[in-house]
Short mmCIF file of C-alpha atoms in Angstrom, two decimals:
data_model
loop_
_atom_site.label_atom_id
_atom_site.label_comp_id
_atom_site.label_asym_id
_atom_site.label_seq_id
_atom_site.Cartn_x
_atom_site.Cartn_y
_atom_site.Cartn_z
CA MET A 1 0.00 0.00 0.00
CA ARG A 2 1.41 3.35 -1.07
CA THR A 3 1.71 6.04 1.62
CA SER A 4 0.37 9.52 0.94
CA PRO A 5 3.12 12.17 0.61
CA ILE A 6 1.25 14.35 3.12
CA LEU A 7 1.04 11.49 5.64
CA ALA A 8 4.71 10.65 5.05
CA ALA A 9 5.69 14.27 5.64
CA SER A 10 3.61 14.36 8.82
CA ALA A 11 5.21 11.14 10.03
CA ASN A 12 8.69 12.51 9.35
CA ALA A 13 7.86 15.75 11.19
CA ALA A 14 6.54 13.78 14.15
CA ALA A 15 9.66 11.62 14.19
CA GLU A 16 11.86 14.73 14.09
CA GLY A 17 9.82 16.24 16.93
CA ASP A 18 10.25 13.08 19.02
CA ALA A 19 13.96 13.08 18.29
CA SER A 20 14.18 16.75 19.23
CA GLY A 21 12.23 16.11 22.43
CA GLY A 22 14.45 13.12 23.16
CA ASP A 23 17.56 15.24 22.62
CA ARG A 24 16.17 17.92 24.92
CA ARG A 25 15.47 15.38 27.68
CA ARG A 26 18.93 13.91 27.24
CA ALA A 27 20.46 17.38 27.43
CA THR A 28 18.61 18.35 30.63
CA ARG A 29 19.58 15.05 32.29
CA ALA A 30 23.21 15.61 31.26
CA LEU A 31 23.02 19.16 32.68
CA CYS A 32 21.95 17.75 36.04
CA ALA A 33 24.82 15.22 35.95
CA LEU A 34 27.27 17.96 34.95
CA ASN A 35 26.23 20.13 37.87
CA PHE A 36 26.53 17.19 40.26
CA PHE A 37 30.08 16.26 39.23
CA MET A 38 31.41 19.75 38.56
CA ALA A 39 30.64 20.67 42.18
CA ASP A 40 33.49 18.60 43.61
CA MET A 41 35.65 19.23 40.55
CA GLN A 42 35.40 22.98 41.20
CA ALA A 43 35.63 22.83 44.98
CA GLY A 44 38.10 19.93 45.13
CA ILE A 45 40.55 20.73 47.91
CA GLY A 46 39.00 24.21 48.31
CA PRO A 47 37.03 23.76 51.57
CA PHE A 48 39.90 21.69 52.97
CA LEU A 49 42.68 24.02 51.81
CA GLY A 50 42.84 26.07 55.02
CA VAL A 51 43.14 23.01 57.26
CA PHE A 52 45.55 21.33 54.81
CA LEU A 53 47.89 24.35 54.91
CA GLN A 54 47.39 24.85 58.65
CA GLN A 55 48.71 21.33 59.23
CA ARG A 56 51.83 22.34 57.29
CA GLY A 57 52.59 25.38 59.43
CA TRP A 58 50.69 28.18 57.65
CA GLN A 59 49.15 31.00 59.73
CA PRO A 60 45.54 32.26 59.24
CA GLY A 61 46.68 35.57 57.72
CA ALA A 62 48.84 33.89 55.09
CA ILE A 63 46.11 31.36 54.26
CA GLY A 64 43.58 34.15 53.79
CA SER A 65 45.98 36.14 51.61
CA VAL A 66 46.56 33.21 49.24
CA MET A 67 42.81 32.65 48.93
CA THR A 68 42.36 36.36 48.22
CA ALA A 69 44.95 36.21 45.41
CA GLY A 70 42.88 33.51 43.71
CA GLY A 71 39.67 35.44 44.27
CA VAL A 72 41.08 38.60 42.70
CA ALA A 73 42.30 36.65 39.65
CA GLY A 74 38.89 35.06 39.19
CA MET A 75 37.17 38.40 39.65
CA LEU A 76 39.24 40.01 36.90
CA MET A 77 38.40 37.20 34.46
CA THR A 78 34.64 36.91 34.89
CA VAL A 79 33.58 39.68 32.48
CA PRO A 80 35.99 38.57 29.68
CA ALA A 81 34.88 35.00 30.27
CA GLY A 82 31.21 35.98 30.01
CA ALA A 83 31.87 37.92 26.81
CA PHE A 84 33.64 34.91 25.34
CA ILE A 85 30.75 32.61 26.31
CA ASP A 86 28.33 34.99 24.56
CA HIS A 87 30.49 34.89 21.43
CA THR A 88 31.53 31.24 21.16
CA ALA A 89 29.51 28.34 19.83
CA ARG A 90 31.84 25.86 21.59
CA LYS A 91 30.52 26.27 25.11
CA ARG A 92 30.82 22.56 25.91
CA TRP A 93 34.56 22.63 25.22
CA VAL A 94 35.00 25.61 27.52
CA VAL A 95 33.77 23.39 30.35
CA VAL A 96 36.04 20.53 29.25
CA ILE A 97 39.21 22.63 29.07
CA THR A 98 38.62 24.59 32.26
CA GLY A 99 37.73 21.38 34.09
CA ILE A 100 41.05 19.83 33.14
CA CYS A 101 42.90 22.99 34.20
CA THR A 102 41.12 23.02 37.58
CA VAL A 103 42.13 19.45 38.38
CA LEU A 104 45.74 19.98 37.32
CA ALA A 105 45.97 23.19 39.36
CA SER A 106 44.77 21.38 42.48
CA PHE A 107 47.45 18.74 42.05
CA LEU A 108 50.06 21.51 42.16
CA ILE A 109 49.31 21.98 45.86
CA LEU A 110 49.79 18.27 46.48
CA TRP A 111 53.17 18.48 44.77
CA SER A 112 54.38 21.49 46.76
CA GLN A 113 53.08 23.74 49.54
CA ALA A 114 55.53 26.56 48.79
CA GLY A 115 53.89 29.98 48.85
CA LEU A 116 54.41 30.68 45.16
CA VAL A 117 53.12 27.26 44.07
CA VAL A 118 49.98 27.50 46.22
CA THR A 119 49.31 31.01 44.94
CA VAL A 120 49.70 29.96 41.29
CA SER A 121 47.36 27.01 41.90
CA GLN A 122 44.69 29.22 43.44
CA VAL A 123 44.96 31.77 40.64
CA ALA A 124 44.65 29.08 37.95
CA THR A 125 41.68 27.47 39.71
CA ALA A 126 39.92 30.83 40.05
CA ILE A 127 40.43 31.71 36.38
CA ALA A 128 39.02 28.35 35.30
CA GLY A 129 36.07 28.75 37.68
CA ALA A 130 35.34 32.19 36.19
CA ALA A 131 34.64 30.53 32.84
CA ILE A 132 32.81 27.39 34.02
CA GLY A 133 29.95 29.26 35.75
CA PRO A 134 28.87 31.43 32.78
CA ALA A 135 29.44 28.52 30.39
CA VAL A 136 27.04 26.23 32.24
CA ALA A 137 24.49 29.05 32.62
CA GLY A 138 24.76 29.79 28.90
CA ILE A 139 24.38 26.13 27.94
CA THR A 140 21.32 25.86 30.18
CA LEU A 141 19.70 28.97 28.69
CA GLY A 142 20.50 27.69 25.18
CA VAL A 143 18.89 24.32 25.86
CA VAL A 144 15.71 25.28 27.75
CA ARG A 145 15.35 28.95 26.61
CA GLN A 146 14.17 31.82 28.80
CA ARG A 147 10.81 30.24 29.59
CA GLY A 148 12.37 27.11 31.09
CA PHE A 149 15.48 28.68 32.65
CA ASN A 150 14.16 29.25 36.19
CA ALA A 151 12.99 25.64 36.60
CA GLN A 152 16.07 24.04 35.01
CA ASN A 153 18.45 26.33 36.90
CA GLY A 154 16.73 25.32 40.13
CA ARG A 155 17.27 21.65 39.29
CA ASN A 156 20.86 22.37 38.25
CA GLN A 157 21.60 24.02 41.58
CA ALA A 158 19.93 21.26 43.58
CA TRP A 159 22.13 18.67 41.82
CA ASN A 160 25.17 20.93 42.25
CA HIS A 161 24.60 21.14 46.00
CA ALA A 162 24.03 17.37 46.14
CA GLY A 163 27.37 16.90 44.38
CA ASN A 164 29.06 19.21 46.87
CA MET A 165 27.52 17.29 49.75
CA VAL A 166 28.50 13.85 48.44
CA GLY A 167 31.96 15.07 47.44
CA ALA A 168 32.57 16.63 50.85
CA ALA A 169 31.34 13.54 52.70
CA LEU A 170 33.59 11.28 50.62
CA SER A 171 36.48 13.73 51.01
CA GLY A 172 36.07 13.74 54.79
CA TRP A 173 35.99 9.97 54.98
CA LEU A 174 38.92 9.52 52.57
CA GLY A 175 40.93 12.22 54.35
CA PHE A 176 40.27 10.57 57.71
CA ARG A 177 41.06 7.09 56.41
CA TYR A 178 43.90 7.70 53.97
CA GLY A 179 45.06 11.28 54.63
CA MET A 180 44.46 14.60 52.90
CA PRO A 181 46.11 13.63 49.54
CA ALA A 182 43.22 11.24 48.84
CA ILE A 183 40.94 14.29 48.46
CA PHE A 184 42.88 15.43 45.39
CA PHE A 185 42.33 12.13 43.63
CA LEU A 186 38.59 12.22 44.38
CA ALA A 187 38.38 15.70 42.83
CA ALA A 188 40.14 14.38 39.71
CA LEU A 189 37.64 11.48 39.44
CA PHE A 190 34.69 13.86 39.69
CA GLY A 191 36.36 15.99 37.03
CA VAL A 192 36.45 13.07 34.59
CA PHE A 193 32.73 12.41 35.11
CA ALA A 194 31.94 16.13 34.69
CA ILE A 195 33.73 16.17 31.34
CA LEU A 196 31.83 13.07 30.18
CA SER A 197 28.55 14.68 31.30
CA VAL A 198 29.03 17.89 29.30
CA LEU A 199 30.02 15.90 26.22
CA ALA A 200 26.75 13.95 26.59
CA ILE A 201 24.79 17.16 25.86
CA PRO A 202 23.89 17.04 22.14
CA GLU A 203 25.39 20.11 20.48
CA ARG A 204 22.31 20.52 18.28
CA THR A 205 20.12 21.17 21.35
CA ILE A 206 21.99 24.39 22.23
CA ASP A 207 20.52 27.51 20.62
CA HIS A 208 23.46 29.90 20.89
CA ARG A 209 21.31 33.00 20.23
CA ALA A 210 19.00 32.05 23.08
CA ALA A 211 22.07 31.26 25.20
CA ARG A 212 23.08 34.92 25.09
CA GLY A 213 19.58 36.37 25.57
CA LEU A 214 18.53 36.83 21.92
CA GLU A 215 15.66 34.38 21.84
CA GLY A 216 12.82 35.14 19.48
CA PRO A 217 12.39 38.06 17.08
CA HIS A 218 14.54 41.05 18.00
CA ASP A 219 15.40 44.22 16.20
CA GLY A 220 18.84 42.87 15.31
CA LYS A 221 20.79 45.49 17.25
CA ALA A 222 22.15 43.07 19.84
CA ALA A 223 23.13 40.57 17.19
CA ALA A 224 24.82 43.26 15.13
CA GLY A 225 26.78 44.32 18.20
CA GLU A 226 28.25 40.90 18.81
CA GLY A 227 31.75 41.14 20.20
CA GLN A 228 31.57 44.96 20.60
CA ALA A 229 31.91 46.96 23.82
CA GLN A 230 28.41 48.49 23.67
CA GLY A 231 27.22 45.62 25.87
CA LEU A 232 29.03 47.24 28.79
CA ARG A 233 26.91 50.37 28.38
CA THR A 234 23.78 48.24 28.65
CA LEU A 235 24.97 46.93 32.01
CA LEU A 236 25.88 50.37 33.36
CA GLN A 237 22.45 51.76 32.44
CA ASN A 238 20.58 48.99 34.24
CA ARG A 239 20.02 50.33 37.76
CA PRO A 240 18.46 47.16 39.26
CA LEU A 241 21.47 45.17 38.01
CA LEU A 242 23.91 47.64 39.60
CA ILE A 243 22.09 47.54 42.94
CA LEU A 244 22.04 43.73 42.83
CA ALA A 245 25.80 43.63 42.21
CA ALA A 246 26.55 46.08 45.04
CA ALA A 247 24.37 44.17 47.52
CA LEU A 248 26.05 40.89 46.56
CA ALA A 249 29.51 42.44 46.97
CA CYS A 250 28.69 43.47 50.55
CA PHE A 251 27.19 40.05 51.31
CA HIS A 252 30.17 38.09 50.02
CA LEU A 253 32.64 40.41 51.74
CA GLY A 254 31.32 38.82 54.93
CA ASN A 255 30.32 35.40 53.67
CA GLY A 256 33.45 34.43 51.72
CA ALA A 257 35.67 33.72 54.74
CA MET A 258 33.05 32.35 57.10
CA LEU A 259 33.22 28.65 56.20
CA PRO A 260 37.03 28.16 56.10
CA LEU A 261 37.49 30.42 59.15
CA TYR A 262 34.95 28.49 61.21
CA GLY A 263 36.74 25.25 60.36
CA LEU A 264 40.07 26.79 61.41
CA ALA A 265 38.55 28.08 64.66
CA VAL A 266 37.05 24.78 65.77
CA VAL A 267 39.94 22.58 64.60
CA GLY A 268 42.48 25.02 66.07
CA ALA A 269 40.69 24.77 69.43
CA GLY A 270 41.10 20.97 69.30
CA LYS A 271 37.35 20.35 69.08
CA GLY A 272 37.19 18.55 65.75
CA ASN A 273 39.11 16.18 63.49
CA PRO A 274 40.56 18.25 60.61
CA ALA A 275 39.22 16.17 57.71
CA MET A 276 35.94 15.04 59.27
CA PHE A 277 34.91 18.41 60.73
CA THR A 278 35.77 20.30 57.55
CA ALA A 279 33.70 17.78 55.59
CA LEU A 280 30.81 18.24 58.02
CA THR A 281 30.82 22.02 57.52
CA VAL A 282 30.29 21.45 53.80
CA VAL A 283 27.82 18.56 54.09
CA VAL A 284 25.47 20.45 56.44
CA ALA A 285 25.44 23.55 54.23
CA GLN A 286 24.98 21.64 50.98
CA ALA A 287 22.18 19.46 52.37
CA VAL A 288 20.26 22.61 53.28
CA MET A 289 21.11 24.16 49.89
CA ILE A 290 19.42 21.29 48.05
CA VAL A 291 16.13 22.10 49.77
CA THR A 292 16.50 25.88 49.53
CA ALA A 293 17.43 25.75 45.83
CA LEU A 294 14.21 23.90 45.05
CA ALA A 295 12.26 26.27 47.32
CA ALA A 296 13.83 29.28 45.60
CA MET A 297 12.78 27.92 42.21
CA ARG A 298 9.14 27.81 43.32
CA LEU A 299 9.17 30.99 45.42
CA SER A 300 10.73 33.09 42.67
CA ALA A 301 8.10 31.86 40.21
CA THR A 302 5.24 32.87 42.50
CA ARG A 303 6.50 35.76 44.67
CA GLY A 304 9.39 37.11 42.60
CA TYR A 305 13.12 37.33 43.18
CA TRP A 306 13.07 40.31 45.58
CA LEU A 307 11.80 38.32 48.56
CA VAL A 308 14.19 35.42 47.82
CA MET A 309 17.19 37.76 47.85
CA LEU A 310 15.98 39.56 50.98
CA VAL A 311 15.87 36.31 52.97
CA SER A 312 19.32 35.32 51.69
CA PHE A 313 20.85 38.64 52.81
CA ALA A 314 19.21 38.40 56.25
CA SER A 315 20.78 35.00 56.94
CA LEU A 316 24.39 36.25 57.22
CA PRO A 317 24.18 38.62 60.24
CA LEU A 318 22.50 35.85 62.23
CA ARG A 319 25.13 33.37 61.06
CA GLY A 320 27.98 35.65 62.13
CA ALA A 321 26.44 36.18 65.57
CA ILE A 322 26.09 32.43 66.16
CA ALA A 323 29.58 31.62 64.80
CA GLY A 324 31.16 34.20 67.14
CA SER A 325 29.22 32.89 70.13
CA VAL A 326 29.61 29.13 69.56
CA ILE A 327 33.11 28.02 68.58
CA ASP A 328 32.46 24.36 69.22
CA SER A 329 31.84 21.23 67.15
CA TRP A 330 28.05 21.35 67.56
CA GLY A 331 27.95 24.94 66.30
CA VAL A 332 28.44 23.66 62.77
CA TRP A 333 24.74 22.80 62.57
CA PRO A 334 23.20 26.28 62.97
CA VAL A 335 26.16 28.12 61.41
CA GLN A 336 26.24 26.03 58.25
CA ALA A 337 22.47 25.62 57.99
CA LEU A 338 22.28 29.41 57.68
CA ASP A 339 25.00 29.26 55.04
CA GLY A 340 22.83 26.78 53.17
CA ILE A 341 19.86 29.13 53.29
CA GLY A 342 21.76 32.18 52.05
CA ALA A 343 23.87 30.53 49.36
CA GLY A 344 21.14 28.11 48.28
CA LEU A 345 18.63 30.88 47.62
CA GLN A 346 21.19 32.99 45.75
CA SER A 347 22.39 30.11 43.59
CA VAL A 348 18.97 30.08 41.92
CA ALA A 349 17.85 33.70 42.23
CA VAL A 350 20.98 35.49 40.98
CA PRO A 351 21.42 33.75 37.59
CA GLY A 352 17.67 33.81 37.00
CA LEU A 353 17.35 37.48 37.86
CA VAL A 354 20.33 38.49 35.70
CA ALA A 355 18.98 36.50 32.74
CA CYS A 356 15.62 38.19 33.23
CA LEU A 357 17.00 41.73 33.57
CA LEU A 358 19.16 41.39 30.43
CA ASP A 359 16.81 39.38 28.22
CA GLY A 360 16.81 40.86 24.73
CA THR A 361 20.22 42.54 25.05
CA GLY A 362 22.38 39.69 23.73
CA ARG A 363 24.64 40.27 26.75
CA VAL A 364 23.25 37.84 29.32
CA ASN A 365 26.52 36.00 29.94
CA VAL A 366 28.53 39.24 30.04
CA GLY A 367 26.01 40.36 32.66
CA GLN A 368 26.46 37.12 34.60
CA GLY A 369 30.21 37.70 34.48
CA ALA A 370 29.89 41.34 35.54
CA VAL A 371 27.76 40.46 38.56
CA MET A 372 30.21 37.68 39.44
CA THR A 373 33.05 40.21 39.19
CA VAL A 374 31.54 42.65 41.68
CA GLN A 375 30.40 39.77 43.86
CA GLY A 376 33.89 38.31 43.59
CA LEU A 377 35.40 41.59 44.74
CA GLY A 378 33.78 41.03 48.12
CA ALA A 379 34.46 37.29 48.18
CA SER A 380 38.14 37.73 47.27
CA LEU A 381 38.78 40.33 50.00
CA SER A 382 36.88 38.37 52.63
CA PRO A 383 39.50 35.67 53.42
CA ALA A 384 42.27 38.24 53.90
CA ILE A 385 40.07 40.46 56.10
CA GLY A 386 38.76 37.53 58.11
CA GLY A 387 42.16 35.88 58.43
CA TRP A 388 43.91 38.98 59.73
CA LEU A 389 41.02 39.89 62.04
CA ALA A 390 41.22 36.38 63.53
CA GLN A 391 44.99 36.56 63.89
CA LEU A 392 44.99 40.03 65.50
CA PHE A 393 41.74 40.09 67.51
CA GLY A 394 40.53 36.50 67.71
CA TYR A 395 37.98 34.42 65.85
CA GLN A 396 35.00 35.80 67.80
CA VAL A 397 35.58 39.38 66.65
CA ALA A 398 36.23 38.19 63.08
CA PHE A 399 32.85 36.43 62.88
CA TYR A 400 30.93 39.40 64.29
CA VAL A 401 32.55 41.80 61.81
CA LEU A 402 32.06 39.47 58.83
CA GLY A 403 28.39 38.94 59.66
CA GLY A 404 27.88 42.69 59.98
CA PHE A 405 28.84 43.34 56.34
CA ALA A 406 25.49 41.92 55.19
CA LEU A 407 23.66 44.74 56.97
CA ALA A 408 24.76 46.96 54.07
CA SER A 409 23.19 44.44 51.65
CA LEU A 410 19.91 44.61 53.55
CA ALA A 411 20.02 48.42 53.56
CA LEU A 412 20.50 48.54 49.78
CA TRP A 413 17.85 45.92 49.06
CA ILE A 414 15.20 47.46 51.31
CA GLY A 415 16.15 51.08 50.53
CA PHE A 416 15.67 50.58 46.78
CA ALA A 417 12.67 48.26 47.12
CA ALA A 418 10.40 50.55 45.08
CA LEU A 419 12.75 50.23 42.11
CA LEU A 420 13.70 46.58 42.62
CA ARG A 421 10.32 44.97 43.27
CA PRO A 422 8.92 45.52 39.73
CA ALA A 423 12.19 44.37 38.14
CA CYS A 424 12.30 41.26 40.36
CA ALA A 425 8.63 40.32 40.04
CA GLY A 426 8.13 36.74 38.90
CA VAL A 427 9.79 34.74 36.14
CA CYS A 428 10.13 36.71 32.92
CA GLU A 429 8.99 35.56 29.50
CA PRO A 430 11.02 35.98 26.31
CA ARG A 431 10.36 39.35 24.71
CA ALA A 432 10.93 41.02 21.42
CA GLY A 433 12.03 44.23 23.12
CA GLY A 434 14.91 45.28 25.26
CA PRO A 435 15.81 44.45 28.82
CA LEU A 436 13.20 44.02 31.49
CA ALA A 437 14.35 47.01 33.47
CA ALA A 438 14.63 49.35 30.52
CA GLY A 439 12.11 51.70 32.01
CA ALA A 440 13.88 51.76 35.35
CA SER A 441 17.31 52.20 33.87
CA SER A 442 16.73 55.54 32.22
#
């Protein structure tokens, strides 16, 4: 029996649709796996670095300074990295190459704990991390588009926190059983699986125009400006984006040093095993982050991003007060649970809000990089400030001061609420016009 050409065409279209849907499902599953494995690949020895160096005679001030050097290097690279992610159609290979560099840089510390070697390792790791974040955000936006970004980013972050939790638990056990060097090898193994996961994302599922915020019909201006500096002007004219970046800088100025410093304080007081306690600080925070990331995904869709960010900023002053008052092994539970609330909410809200504010500009990943740069300014200074405060005045004073920095974040967020609430309201839809906050930015 001969098949009608119309029916044959319909059958072929249906088959192509199924294949496309199958590719999309495969891509989203691979994104979840990538976020799970890249968590330990990125962190690796990171949470354990302070204790690892402390065991080898380093003082808190020197440890904080080395971490700050890496933070500054990463901060300087985030905007160029975001611009490159916007421009390139080889986003998967950015993740592969930076992943390899991260693992190799961590092994440098295992080879030598000399000051120069540790500094070079931290700088290389930070530069690689500056590219991985925008690359994964861009791939996600390219696969699921603006409409699906909030939900998929929430799932990504939940899997990322789960990976951090599992990686930290395994690192603690391996470090306790076989010594700190075993942690480096675990990070390398996770790195291999992360690379395999990103290569499992079908390239054809990534819409590179959508990945940079040019989904749907636009006037062509953003596309014509590809690779040109006019994208920076778009960022500087977006007042909600600037306020967001400033509030995040203040928050991370206090938050960046809190986790490693609390581990140093408790272990230094002889109230915790170095590997096991450090692992516990990460596991508690990441377990809470899994829940808060999923909650942020739903809350931002119904109540908007403003409330999500407000709660995240409010968590740090309380965390600093508790950390300064309870330098004991049991204090890890409230201190790190609050870390999980703050960081878990921001891990979903910040990328989603930036993508929403810059939709239609073609500069979404530059914007992600710019926010990460200002945020990184605070995070990179935090270890040095916290380390020297602890060395000169004690850990208690350091925690109180670090927690107090977030009061400036709250002041900015509440003070500009009239401007921010409309820009942060709900999950945005793809538009044919300019950025969401165009009216507020003039």
